[in-house]
Structures are given as structure tokens and as C-alpha cells.
mmCIF file of C-alpha atoms in Angstrom:
data_model
loop_
_atom_site.group_PDB
_atom_site.id
_atom_site.type_symbol
_atom_site.label_atom_id
_atom_site.label_comp_id
_atom_site.label_asym_id
_atom_site.label_seq_id
_atom_site.Cartn_x
_atom_site.Cartn_y
_atom_site.Cartn_z
ATOM 1 C CA MET Y 1 27.847 -78.352 40.417
ATOM 2 C CA SER Y 2 29.239 -80.842 38.020
ATOM 3 C CA ASP Y 3 30.455 -84.372 37.980
ATOM 4 C CA GLU Y 4 33.439 -84.632 35.647
ATOM 5 C CA ARG Y 5 33.538 -88.444 35.880
ATOM 6 C CA SER Y 6 29.930 -88.887 34.806
ATOM 7 C CA GLY Y 7 29.947 -85.927 32.417
ATOM 8 C CA TRP Y 8 26.970 -84.363 34.183
ATOM 9 C CA HIS Y 9 26.759 -80.553 34.606
ATOM 10 C CA ALA Y 10 24.250 -78.525 36.541
ATOM 11 C CA PRO Y 11 22.046 -76.401 34.326
ATOM 12 C CA GLY Y 12 23.885 -73.220 33.312
ATOM 13 C CA SER Y 13 27.193 -74.278 34.923
ATOM 14 C CA GLY Y 14 28.865 -76.172 32.093
ATOM 15 C CA PRO Y 15 30.012 -75.259 28.619
ATOM 16 C CA ALA Y 16 27.403 -74.264 26.077
ATOM 17 C CA PRO Y 17 26.146 -77.232 24.106
ATOM 18 C CA GLU Y 18 27.345 -77.380 20.530
ATOM 19 C CA PRO Y 19 24.749 -77.021 17.803
ATOM 20 C CA PRO Y 20 23.740 -80.249 16.143
ATOM 21 C CA ARG Y 21 26.151 -81.241 13.450
ATOM 22 C CA TYR Y 22 24.999 -82.577 10.175
ATOM 23 C CA GLY Y 23 26.942 -84.958 8.051
ATOM 24 C CA ALA Y 24 30.179 -83.474 6.804
ATOM 25 C CA TYR Y 25 29.564 -85.194 3.508
ATOM 26 C CA ALA Y 26 26.419 -85.857 1.568
ATOM 27 C CA PRO Y 27 25.566 -89.441 0.579
ATOM 28 C CA ASP Y 28 27.132 -88.836 -2.838
ATOM 29 C CA GLY Y 29 30.420 -87.810 -1.205
ATOM 30 C CA THR Y 30 30.235 -84.047 -1.791
ATOM 31 C CA PRO Y 31 30.987 -81.740 1.187
ATOM 32 C CA GLN Y 32 27.900 -80.396 2.875
ATOM 33 C CA ALA Y 33 27.937 -77.405 5.254
ATOM 34 C CA ALA Y 34 25.606 -77.146 8.196
ATOM 35 C CA PRO Y 35 22.664 -74.796 7.638
ATOM 36 C CA GLN Y 36 23.082 -71.332 9.110
ATOM 37 C CA LEU Y 37 20.020 -70.178 11.034
ATOM 38 C CA PRO Y 38 19.504 -66.481 11.799
ATOM 39 C CA PRO Y 39 19.963 -65.636 15.473
ATOM 40 C CA GLN Y 40 16.853 -65.170 17.516
ATOM 41 C CA GLY Y 41 15.598 -61.585 17.561
ATOM 42 C CA SER Y 42 17.665 -60.535 14.547
ATOM 43 C CA TRP Y 43 16.352 -57.823 12.172
ATOM 44 C CA THR Y 44 14.453 -58.949 9.114
ATOM 45 C CA PRO Y 45 13.749 -56.670 6.163
ATOM 46 C CA PRO Y 46 10.196 -55.395 5.705
ATOM 47 C CA PRO Y 47 8.063 -57.112 3.111
ATOM 48 C CA LYS Y 48 8.058 -55.832 -0.440
ATOM 49 C CA PRO Y 49 4.880 -57.152 -2.022
ATOM 50 C CA GLY Y 50 4.882 -54.593 -4.797
ATOM 51 C CA LEU Y 51 6.497 -51.423 -6.066
ATOM 52 C CA VAL Y 52 8.491 -50.427 -2.960
ATOM 53 C CA PRO Y 53 9.285 -51.989 0.431
ATOM 54 C CA LEU Y 54 6.765 -51.257 3.165
ATOM 55 C CA ARG Y 55 8.968 -48.910 5.171
ATOM 56 C CA PRO Y 56 9.950 -45.243 4.992
ATOM 57 C CA LEU Y 57 11.493 -44.739 1.577
ATOM 58 C CA GLY Y 58 14.977 -43.495 0.805
ATOM 59 C CA PHE Y 59 15.732 -40.693 -1.629
ATOM 60 C CA GLY Y 60 16.953 -43.099 -4.319
ATOM 61 C CA THR Y 61 13.825 -45.242 -4.006
ATOM 62 C CA LEU Y 62 11.616 -42.192 -4.454
ATOM 63 C CA LEU Y 63 13.543 -41.288 -7.609
ATOM 64 C CA GLY Y 64 13.460 -44.746 -9.184
ATOM 65 C CA ALA Y 65 10.020 -46.040 -8.197
ATOM 66 C CA PRO Y 66 7.970 -43.654 -10.428
ATOM 67 C CA PHE Y 67 9.803 -44.930 -13.502
ATOM 68 C CA ARG Y 68 9.160 -48.538 -12.422
ATOM 69 C CA LEU Y 69 5.499 -47.611 -12.041
ATOM 70 C CA LEU Y 70 5.535 -46.254 -15.584
ATOM 71 C CA ARG Y 71 7.011 -49.504 -16.875
ATOM 72 C CA SER Y 72 4.631 -51.787 -14.965
ATOM 73 C CA SER Y 73 1.402 -49.791 -15.440
ATOM 74 C CA ARG Y 74 0.977 -49.992 -19.180
ATOM 75 C CA ALA Y 75 -2.766 -49.426 -18.894
ATOM 76 C CA ILE Y 76 -2.160 -46.102 -17.121
ATOM 77 C CA LEU Y 77 0.402 -45.059 -19.733
ATOM 78 C CA GLY Y 78 -1.980 -45.981 -22.546
ATOM 79 C CA LEU Y 79 -4.770 -44.051 -20.879
ATOM 80 C CA ALA Y 80 -2.485 -41.027 -20.425
ATOM 81 C CA ILE Y 81 -1.481 -41.088 -24.094
ATOM 82 C CA GLY Y 82 -5.116 -41.409 -25.134
ATOM 83 C CA LEU Y 83 -6.213 -38.491 -22.966
ATOM 84 C CA GLN Y 84 -3.367 -36.289 -24.195
ATOM 85 C CA LEU Y 85 -4.265 -37.171 -27.787
ATOM 86 C CA VAL Y 86 -7.905 -36.246 -27.156
ATOM 87 C CA LEU Y 87 -6.771 -32.961 -25.664
ATOM 88 C CA LEU Y 88 -4.529 -32.230 -28.646
ATOM 89 C CA LEU Y 89 -7.119 -33.061 -31.307
ATOM 90 C CA LEU Y 90 -10.226 -31.702 -29.621
ATOM 91 C CA GLY Y 91 -8.590 -28.651 -28.083
ATOM 92 C CA GLY Y 92 -6.694 -27.837 -31.253
ATOM 93 C CA GLY Y 93 -9.835 -28.307 -33.327
ATOM 94 C CA ILE Y 94 -11.888 -25.984 -31.121
ATOM 95 C CA ALA Y 95 -9.195 -23.309 -31.136
ATOM 96 C CA ALA Y 96 -8.678 -23.527 -34.908
ATOM 97 C CA PHE Y 97 -12.423 -23.389 -35.596
ATOM 98 C CA ALA Y 98 -12.874 -20.313 -33.409
ATOM 99 C CA LEU Y 99 -9.877 -18.559 -34.984
ATOM 100 C CA PHE Y 100 -10.802 -19.194 -38.629
ATOM 101 C CA ALA Y 101 -14.508 -18.582 -37.999
ATOM 102 C CA GLY Y 102 -13.713 -15.228 -36.398
ATOM 103 C CA ILE Y 103 -11.392 -14.179 -39.236
ATOM 104 C CA GLY Y 104 -13.842 -15.388 -41.871
ATOM 105 C CA ARG Y 105 -16.697 -13.452 -40.293
ATOM 106 C CA VAL Y 106 -14.726 -10.244 -40.525
ATOM 107 C CA THR Y 107 -13.470 -10.748 -44.101
ATOM 108 C CA ASP Y 108 -16.694 -12.149 -45.619
ATOM 109 C CA PHE Y 109 -18.915 -9.196 -44.766
ATOM 110 C CA GLU Y 110 -18.276 -5.837 -46.385
ATOM 111 C CA ASP Y 111 -19.656 -3.749 -43.591
ATOM 112 C CA PRO Y 112 -18.223 -0.289 -43.033
ATOM 113 C CA ASP Y 113 -18.558 -0.788 -39.294
ATOM 114 C CA GLN Y 114 -16.294 -3.779 -38.571
ATOM 115 C CA GLN Y 115 -16.108 -3.248 -34.818
ATOM 116 C CA PRO Y 116 -19.053 -5.535 -33.887
ATOM 117 C CA LEU Y 117 -17.678 -8.275 -36.132
ATOM 118 C CA ILE Y 118 -14.208 -7.971 -34.670
ATOM 119 C CA ALA Y 119 -15.619 -7.972 -31.132
ATOM 120 C CA GLY Y 120 -17.645 -11.088 -31.912
ATOM 121 C CA GLY Y 121 -14.599 -12.834 -33.340
ATOM 122 C CA VAL Y 122 -12.506 -11.990 -30.295
ATOM 123 C CA ALA Y 123 -15.292 -13.152 -27.974
ATOM 124 C CA GLY Y 124 -15.475 -16.453 -29.848
ATOM 125 C CA ILE Y 125 -11.719 -16.970 -29.519
ATOM 126 C CA ILE Y 126 -11.850 -16.200 -25.784
ATOM 127 C CA LEU Y 127 -14.785 -18.579 -25.313
ATOM 128 C CA SER Y 128 -12.951 -21.344 -27.173
ATOM 129 C CA ALA Y 129 -9.893 -20.766 -24.978
ATOM 130 C CA VAL Y 130 -12.070 -21.166 -21.873
ATOM 131 C CA VAL Y 131 -13.524 -24.404 -23.251
ATOM 132 C CA VAL Y 132 -10.050 -25.758 -24.031
ATOM 133 C CA LEU Y 133 -8.877 -24.764 -20.565
ATOM 134 C CA LEU Y 134 -11.822 -26.544 -18.934
ATOM 135 C CA LEU Y 135 -11.105 -29.639 -21.011
ATOM 136 C CA ASN Y 136 -7.455 -29.482 -19.970
ATOM 137 C CA LEU Y 137 -8.433 -29.226 -16.287
ATOM 138 C CA ILE Y 138 -10.768 -32.218 -16.529
ATOM 139 C CA ILE Y 139 -8.187 -34.414 -18.260
ATOM 140 C CA ALA Y 140 -5.383 -33.383 -15.893
ATOM 141 C CA ALA Y 141 -7.552 -34.054 -12.820
ATOM 142 C CA LEU Y 142 -8.767 -37.410 -14.146
ATOM 143 C CA LEU Y 143 -5.275 -38.616 -15.010
ATOM 144 C CA GLN Y 144 -3.875 -37.446 -11.682
ATOM 145 C CA GLY Y 145 -6.555 -39.365 -9.799
ATOM 146 C CA PHE Y 146 -5.898 -42.531 -11.795
ATOM 147 C CA VAL Y 147 -2.157 -42.386 -11.146
ATOM 148 C CA VAL Y 148 -2.651 -41.785 -7.412
ATOM 149 C CA VAL Y 149 -4.792 -44.907 -7.010
ATOM 150 C CA ALA Y 150 -2.590 -47.009 -9.296
ATOM 151 C CA ALA Y 151 0.581 -46.034 -7.397
ATOM 152 C CA ALA Y 152 -0.971 -46.709 -3.983
ATOM 153 C CA ARG Y 153 -2.224 -50.127 -5.011
ATOM 154 C CA ALA Y 154 1.053 -50.954 -6.769
ATOM 155 C CA VAL Y 155 2.782 -50.532 -3.409
ATOM 156 C CA LEU Y 156 0.623 -53.416 -2.151
ATOM 157 C CA GLY Y 157 1.349 -55.518 -5.239
ATOM 158 C CA GLU Y 158 -2.130 -55.016 -6.668
ATOM 159 C CA LYS Y 159 -2.957 -54.165 -10.263
ATOM 160 C CA MET Y 160 -6.277 -52.498 -10.964
ATOM 161 C CA THR Y 161 -8.164 -52.423 -14.224
ATOM 162 C CA LEU Y 162 -9.312 -49.160 -15.756
ATOM 163 C CA ARG Y 163 -12.868 -50.000 -14.713
ATOM 164 C CA GLN Y 164 -11.787 -50.385 -11.076
ATOM 165 C CA LEU Y 165 -9.753 -47.181 -11.241
ATOM 166 C CA TRP Y 166 -12.695 -45.262 -12.629
ATOM 167 C CA ALA Y 167 -14.989 -46.613 -9.901
ATOM 168 C CA THR Y 168 -12.541 -45.297 -7.296
ATOM 169 C CA VAL Y 169 -11.798 -41.928 -8.883
ATOM 170 C CA LYS Y 170 -15.140 -40.826 -10.339
ATOM 171 C CA GLY Y 171 -16.475 -39.627 -6.979
ATOM 172 C CA ARG Y 172 -13.398 -37.431 -6.461
ATOM 173 C CA LEU Y 173 -13.282 -35.873 -9.909
ATOM 174 C CA LEU Y 174 -15.012 -32.610 -8.946
ATOM 175 C CA PRO Y 175 -12.647 -31.869 -6.012
ATOM 176 C CA LEU Y 176 -9.674 -32.612 -8.281
ATOM 177 C CA ILE Y 177 -11.007 -30.276 -10.970
ATOM 178 C CA GLY Y 178 -11.620 -27.642 -8.305
ATOM 179 C CA TRP Y 179 -8.026 -27.928 -7.151
ATOM 180 C CA THR Y 180 -6.542 -27.630 -10.653
ATOM 181 C CA ALA Y 181 -8.847 -24.679 -11.368
ATOM 182 C CA LEU Y 182 -7.718 -23.012 -8.133
ATOM 183 C CA VAL Y 183 -4.071 -23.414 -9.140
ATOM 184 C CA PHE Y 184 -4.756 -21.909 -12.562
ATOM 185 C CA LEU Y 185 -6.716 -19.018 -11.063
ATOM 186 C CA ALA Y 186 -3.945 -18.183 -8.593
ATOM 187 C CA THR Y 187 -1.351 -18.290 -11.392
ATOM 188 C CA ALA Y 188 -3.478 -16.053 -13.615
ATOM 189 C CA ILE Y 189 -3.981 -13.507 -10.826
ATOM 190 C CA ALA Y 190 -0.245 -13.368 -10.064
ATOM 191 C CA PHE Y 191 0.568 -12.943 -13.759
ATOM 192 C CA ALA Y 192 -2.076 -10.212 -14.119
ATOM 193 C CA ILE Y 193 -0.643 -8.308 -11.155
ATOM 194 C CA VAL Y 194 2.864 -8.275 -12.620
ATOM 195 C CA ILE Y 195 1.676 -7.264 -16.104
ATOM 196 C CA GLY Y 196 -0.686 -4.675 -14.613
ATOM 197 C CA ILE Y 197 2.152 -2.932 -12.774
ATOM 198 C CA ALA Y 198 4.247 -2.684 -15.943
ATOM 199 C CA VAL Y 199 1.311 -1.504 -18.082
ATOM 200 C CA SER Y 200 0.147 1.063 -15.529
ATOM 201 C CA GLY Y 201 3.624 2.536 -15.374
ATOM 202 C CA ALA Y 202 3.780 2.796 -19.140
ATOM 203 C CA ALA Y 203 0.367 4.509 -19.208
ATOM 204 C CA VAL Y 204 1.503 7.248 -16.856
ATOM 205 C CA SER Y 205 4.675 8.363 -18.606
ATOM 206 C CA PRO Y 206 7.936 7.069 -20.077
ATOM 207 C CA GLU Y 207 9.565 7.693 -16.702
ATOM 208 C CA GLY Y 208 6.833 5.656 -15.064
ATOM 209 C CA LEU Y 209 7.655 2.732 -17.373
ATOM 210 C CA ILE Y 210 11.304 2.919 -16.348
ATOM 211 C CA VAL Y 211 10.298 2.715 -12.691
ATOM 212 C CA SER Y 212 7.545 0.106 -13.063
ATOM 213 C CA ILE Y 213 9.554 -2.478 -15.037
ATOM 214 C CA PRO Y 214 12.155 -3.143 -12.274
ATOM 215 C CA ILE Y 215 9.332 -3.287 -9.725
ATOM 216 C CA ALA Y 216 7.459 -5.821 -11.889
ATOM 217 C CA ILE Y 217 10.608 -7.916 -12.339
ATOM 218 C CA VAL Y 218 11.375 -8.039 -8.607
ATOM 219 C CA LEU Y 219 7.737 -8.783 -7.795
ATOM 220 C CA GLY Y 220 7.639 -11.477 -10.457
ATOM 221 C CA LEU Y 221 10.731 -13.192 -9.052
ATOM 222 C CA GLY Y 222 9.241 -13.030 -5.570
ATOM 223 C CA LEU Y 223 5.986 -14.552 -6.789
ATOM 224 C CA ILE Y 224 7.928 -17.360 -8.505
ATOM 225 C CA VAL Y 225 9.699 -18.221 -5.244
ATOM 226 C CA LEU Y 226 6.402 -18.020 -3.345
ATOM 227 C CA SER Y 227 4.624 -20.206 -5.882
ATOM 228 C CA ILE Y 228 7.331 -22.875 -5.677
ATOM 229 C CA TRP Y 229 7.098 -22.924 -1.886
ATOM 230 C CA VAL Y 230 3.303 -23.094 -1.822
ATOM 231 C CA SER Y 231 3.095 -25.676 -4.627
ATOM 232 C CA VAL Y 232 5.504 -28.011 -2.807
ATOM 233 C CA LYS Y 233 3.639 -27.613 0.481
ATOM 234 C CA LEU Y 234 0.328 -28.404 -1.240
ATOM 235 C CA SER Y 235 1.612 -30.992 -3.715
ATOM 236 C CA LEU Y 236 0.194 -33.895 -1.683
ATOM 237 C CA LEU Y 237 -3.355 -32.602 -1.961
ATOM 238 C CA PRO Y 238 -4.465 -34.815 -4.926
ATOM 239 C CA SER Y 239 -3.357 -37.943 -3.050
ATOM 240 C CA ILE Y 240 -5.253 -36.818 0.050
ATOM 241 C CA LEU Y 241 -8.363 -35.982 -1.952
ATOM 242 C CA VAL Y 242 -8.445 -39.392 -3.627
ATOM 243 C CA LEU Y 243 -7.076 -41.827 -1.027
ATOM 244 C CA GLU Y 244 -8.444 -40.167 2.121
ATOM 245 C CA ARG Y 245 -11.527 -38.758 0.373
ATOM 246 C CA GLY Y 246 -11.164 -35.490 2.251
ATOM 247 C CA ARG Y 247 -12.726 -32.114 1.551
ATOM 248 C CA LEU Y 248 -10.754 -29.563 -0.421
ATOM 249 C CA TRP Y 249 -9.923 -27.069 2.334
ATOM 250 C CA ALA Y 250 -9.260 -29.753 4.957
ATOM 251 C CA SER Y 251 -6.991 -31.531 2.474
ATOM 252 C CA LEU Y 252 -5.081 -28.292 1.896
ATOM 253 C CA ALA Y 253 -4.337 -28.052 5.614
ATOM 254 C CA ARG Y 254 -3.387 -31.738 5.844
ATOM 255 C CA SER Y 255 -0.937 -31.502 2.930
ATOM 256 C CA TRP Y 256 0.636 -28.471 4.593
ATOM 257 C CA ARG Y 257 1.100 -30.407 7.875
ATOM 258 C CA LEU Y 258 2.463 -33.566 6.266
ATOM 259 C CA THR Y 259 5.205 -31.671 4.436
ATOM 260 C CA ASN Y 260 6.370 -29.854 7.595
ATOM 261 C CA GLY Y 261 10.036 -30.689 8.109
ATOM 262 C CA HIS Y 262 10.324 -32.385 4.702
ATOM 263 C CA PHE Y 263 10.085 -29.423 2.319
ATOM 264 C CA TRP Y 264 13.544 -29.673 0.749
ATOM 265 C CA ARG Y 265 13.342 -33.431 0.330
ATOM 266 C CA THR Y 266 9.937 -33.149 -1.343
ATOM 267 C CA LEU Y 267 11.170 -30.347 -3.584
ATOM 268 C CA GLY Y 268 14.350 -32.256 -4.464
ATOM 269 C CA VAL Y 269 12.522 -35.380 -5.606
ATOM 270 C CA GLN Y 270 10.068 -33.452 -7.766
ATOM 271 C CA LEU Y 271 12.781 -31.208 -9.198
ATOM 272 C CA LEU Y 272 15.174 -34.034 -10.078
ATOM 273 C CA ILE Y 273 12.455 -36.105 -11.722
ATOM 274 C CA SER Y 274 11.347 -33.069 -13.730
ATOM 275 C CA VAL Y 275 14.929 -32.491 -14.870
ATOM 276 C CA ILE Y 276 15.396 -36.161 -15.818
ATOM 277 C CA VAL Y 277 12.190 -36.214 -17.855
ATOM 278 C CA SER Y 278 12.958 -32.860 -19.500
ATOM 279 C CA VAL Y 279 16.470 -33.890 -20.511
ATOM 280 C CA ALA Y 280 15.206 -37.190 -21.910
ATOM 281 C CA ALA Y 281 12.495 -35.348 -23.838
ATOM 282 C CA GLN Y 282 15.032 -32.935 -25.322
ATOM 283 C CA VAL Y 283 17.321 -35.786 -26.349
ATOM 284 C CA ILE Y 284 14.435 -37.452 -28.171
ATOM 285 C CA ALA Y 285 12.867 -34.306 -29.661
ATOM 286 C CA THR Y 286 16.024 -32.595 -30.942
ATOM 287 C CA PRO Y 287 16.717 -35.033 -33.824
ATOM 288 C CA VAL Y 288 13.099 -34.713 -34.944
ATOM 289 C CA SER Y 289 13.348 -30.908 -35.038
ATOM 290 C CA LEU Y 290 16.402 -31.205 -37.307
ATOM 291 C CA ILE Y 291 14.599 -33.275 -39.948
ATOM 292 C CA PRO Y 292 13.758 -30.273 -42.193
ATOM 293 C CA LEU Y 293 17.490 -29.549 -42.514
ATOM 294 C CA LEU Y 294 17.833 -32.815 -44.414
ATOM 295 C CA GLY Y 295 16.009 -31.134 -47.277
ATOM 296 C CA ILE Y 296 19.187 -29.223 -48.105
ATOM 297 C CA VAL Y 297 21.045 -32.517 -48.519
ATOM 298 C CA ILE Y 298 18.275 -34.324 -50.366
ATOM 299 C CA ASP Y 299 17.273 -31.363 -52.531
ATOM 300 C CA PRO Y 300 20.448 -29.320 -53.217
ATOM 301 C CA ASN Y 301 18.840 -27.613 -56.231
ATOM 302 C CA GLY Y 302 16.397 -25.823 -53.959
ATOM 303 C CA THR Y 303 13.151 -26.833 -55.638
ATOM 304 C CA GLY Y 304 11.560 -26.943 -52.211
ATOM 305 C CA THR Y 305 9.643 -30.208 -52.535
ATOM 306 C CA ALA Y 306 11.816 -32.243 -50.203
ATOM 307 C CA THR Y 307 11.930 -29.435 -47.645
ATOM 308 C CA ILE Y 308 8.139 -29.149 -47.565
ATOM 309 C CA VAL Y 309 7.686 -32.908 -47.198
ATOM 310 C CA LEU Y 310 10.285 -33.154 -44.460
ATOM 311 C CA THR Y 311 8.767 -30.187 -42.634
ATOM 312 C CA ILE Y 312 5.365 -31.892 -42.631
ATOM 313 C CA VAL Y 313 6.946 -35.125 -41.386
ATOM 314 C CA SER Y 314 8.754 -33.207 -38.669
ATOM 315 C CA LEU Y 315 5.529 -31.510 -37.540
ATOM 316 C CA VAL Y 316 3.650 -34.814 -37.381
ATOM 317 C CA LEU Y 317 6.421 -36.551 -35.465
ATOM 318 C CA SER Y 318 6.759 -33.571 -33.116
ATOM 319 C CA SER Y 319 3.033 -33.704 -32.373
ATOM 320 C CA VAL Y 320 3.186 -37.421 -31.640
ATOM 321 C CA LEU Y 321 6.241 -36.965 -29.442
ATOM 322 C CA SER Y 322 4.608 -34.087 -27.571
ATOM 323 C CA VAL Y 323 1.646 -36.332 -26.754
ATOM 324 C CA VAL Y 324 3.863 -39.178 -25.549
ATOM 325 C CA ILE Y 325 6.176 -36.897 -23.578
ATOM 326 C CA ALA Y 326 3.249 -35.131 -21.901
ATOM 327 C CA ALA Y 327 1.738 -38.496 -20.964
ATOM 328 C CA VAL Y 328 4.994 -39.887 -19.569
ATOM 329 C CA THR Y 329 5.694 -36.681 -17.642
ATOM 330 C CA SER Y 330 2.243 -36.616 -16.057
ATOM 331 C CA VAL Y 331 2.400 -40.279 -15.016
ATOM 332 C CA VAL Y 332 5.918 -40.073 -13.586
ATOM 333 C CA LEU Y 333 5.397 -36.818 -11.683
ATOM 334 C CA SER Y 334 1.996 -37.844 -10.322
ATOM 335 C CA GLY Y 335 3.444 -41.219 -9.300
ATOM 336 C CA ALA Y 336 6.363 -39.527 -7.539
ATOM 337 C CA ILE Y 337 4.050 -37.226 -5.580
ATOM 338 C CA SER Y 338 1.882 -40.192 -4.592
ATOM 339 C CA LEU Y 339 4.912 -42.078 -3.273
ATOM 340 C CA ILE Y 340 6.101 -38.990 -1.372
ATOM 341 C CA TYR Y 341 2.677 -38.858 0.263
ATOM 342 C CA LEU Y 342 2.872 -42.525 1.298
ATOM 343 C CA ASP Y 343 6.440 -42.067 2.548
ATOM 344 C CA LEU Y 344 5.486 -39.115 4.756
ATOM 345 C CA ARG Y 345 2.548 -41.019 6.210
ATOM 346 C CA MET Y 346 4.880 -43.929 6.963
ATOM 347 C CA ARG Y 347 7.316 -41.615 8.721
ATOM 348 C CA LYS Y 348 4.749 -39.622 10.684
ATOM 349 C CA GLU Y 349 1.761 -41.921 11.153
ATOM 350 C CA GLY Y 350 3.116 -45.483 10.978
ATOM 351 C CA LEU Y 351 1.342 -46.267 7.718
ATOM 352 C CA ASP Y 352 4.007 -48.874 6.921
ATOM 353 C CA LEU Y 353 2.813 -50.994 9.871
ATOM 354 C CA VAL Y 354 -0.773 -50.692 8.700
ATOM 355 C CA LEU Y 355 0.166 -51.760 5.178
ATOM 356 C CA GLN Y 356 2.236 -54.682 6.464
ATOM 357 C CA ARG Y 357 -0.710 -55.890 8.540
ATOM 358 C CA HIS Y 358 -2.983 -55.515 5.539
ATOM 359 C CA VAL Y 359 -0.637 -57.583 3.366
ATOM 360 C CA GLU Y 360 -0.251 -60.311 5.979
ATOM 361 C CA GLU Y 361 -3.841 -60.522 7.233
ATOM 362 C CA ASP Y 362 -5.940 -58.788 4.547
ATOM 363 C CA THR Y 363 -8.399 -57.589 7.197
ATOM 364 C CA LEU Y 364 -8.628 -53.908 6.198
ATOM 365 C CA ASP Y 365 -11.066 -52.735 3.562
ATOM 366 C CA ASP Y 366 -9.137 -49.484 3.019
ATOM 367 C CA PRO Y 367 -5.633 -49.417 4.514
ATOM 368 C CA PHE Y 368 -5.055 -45.847 3.262
ATOM 369 C CA ALA Y 369 -7.981 -44.343 5.186
ATOM 370 C CA PRO Y 370 -6.890 -41.780 7.788
ATOM 371 C CA GLY Y 371 -6.858 -42.957 11.388
ATOM 372 C CA VAL Y 372 -6.375 -46.655 10.593
ATOM 373 C CA VAL Y 373 -3.968 -48.196 13.114
#
């Protein structure tokens, strides 16, 4: 019902009331539009307190975020460069000492029976290689754990000091070393199988070599494909070991389950980032490798002084660049894998809702723990 003379309308029967109008002009005479309010129930974007928005991540976000992490986490980059430098100096020193000590032992003693000396020198070189390998595993595991924690906390807008990172990672260092050692052992076994087939064929007869080489090549290609598939399926394991504090074998199974249905996407992100970093490294390293050629221009008479100096400069710069490139590569790739892990948990387990609640209420001690809802 309505009363047109009085202007009264029954509720819901008349025209919709107009929104309140504000002054068409401000007090100073300039036009002023009415504020536009979002309609009730409209979609609002998820919060982005840190590195990425708290929602399942797109392919482009996964590609760009690791490089933003590299730029914002200078402490992690500095730590990575320092660890790579330690590995270069200490590992190179151990290897050089074992090599020259072994050669010197053989040449300094005039013994008609040189076999024990040669065997001792070879054993020393092998032992030094094992020590360098162990050092490499420890540094790789430590750096991977640091990057995992830094990336996860960067998503929440938190920056951790190296002391805080070490307090979080130190209890997971042994599982991380065990994982890297397992990867190396599997690679060594696969390589030994391929080489063993070729060598065994050559030991039988020349015809056996002709047969064994194609078999070794086909087997090697198959093992490469298998290793890529398995490495992608298990690539989330460091993040699970550190953030969920799981056991090694249980973490292997969990990484396998999380990547189900997302293999190609996971492979694509890792592959593209590897290509980007490799191309950038080549662009930077190529001019340095050409420095010795300047000796021909500087020293056309061929005395050799300029060439020697430039070669030394090139070697020093190449060593420095190799340290920096290795550090950048490790940080970016580890950061990408950490973000893939978070993305898959958001898609499959609703981790984005947990992280949003943590940001808004700050009631969770560990929002990345498994089973938190």
C-alpha cells in the first residue's frame, strides 16, 4: 500500500531509496564526487603481508617471487656467498694438499718398489675427495635449510636474523645431510652401473664393446629421465623436513603425495628458473673468460707478460664469479622449491586460510605445522 498524497509507501512496495548525496561541490568550490562503497558481499583480495599473497600462487608469481626473496634477504645471500667461499677455499686447499703430497711422496723417495707409495698417494687423494664431498653436503644442507625457513617467514612478512635461522635449522641439519647424501649415493650408483656395463663389454672382446656401448647409452638416457621424475617428486622434501620437522622416510612419502597432479607445473618452475639463472651466469661469465685475449692487443710483440697477468686476473675473477653464481643459484632454486611447497599445501590443505588467520590473530605458534586448521 502507498499513499501518493502523503508520500508514504509500505515497506518494500515503493521505489528504492536513493543513497545519501553529498555536496556536489566542496566548500572551496571544487567538484566533489560521492564516495563509492563496495557492494555488500563483494570479493576482496587476500592479504599480502609479505613476499606473496596468501592464496594459491600463479605460475608467474612462482617464477618472480624467488628473485624478490633474493633481493630482500641480503643476510641469506651474504651467508650463501660466505659458505660457498669457505667451500672453495677449504675444499680446494684439501684437494691440492692431498694431490701435491701424494706426488711429492712418490718423487722424493728413490725406492725401487714404488707401488706402496703410489697406492698411499691414491688413497690420500680419495680420502681428501670424501672429506670435500662431506663438507659440500654439510654446506648444501645448511644453506637449503636456511632458505626454506627464510622463504616461509618472508611469506608472512617476517624477517629473521641469522641467529634465529640457526636456532630453527640446527635440529634438522642431520636429516638434511642424510637426504643430500642419499641423492649423491643414488647418482653414484646409477653412474657406476652405466660405466660398468661399458667397461665389462670392453673387457670381454672388441665385439662386446660394440654391443655394450649402445646398451649403456640407452640405459643412461633412461636413468636421466627417471632421475628427473624422481627428483621432482621428492623436491619438496627439504621443506617438509625443516618446516614440518618430519622423519626422512615419512617426508619422502609426503613429498610424493603433495606433488601428485602437479608434476609438470613443479618441473616447469624449477626448469625455467634454472634456465634463467644459467643464461644470466653465462652472460656475466663470458666477458671475463675473454680477458686473456686482450693480451694480444696490449702486448702485440708477444713477450707474454700481459697475457700472463690477464690470465691470472681472469682466473681470480672467474673464481669470484663462480662463488657468487653458486650462491645466487642455490638461494633462488631453494626459495622456488619452498614456495612450490607452500603453494601445494594451500591448494590441497587450505594452508592459505591458516596463514591468513595467523596474520590477523597471531594465535598460532607454528602455522606451518602439519594438521593445523
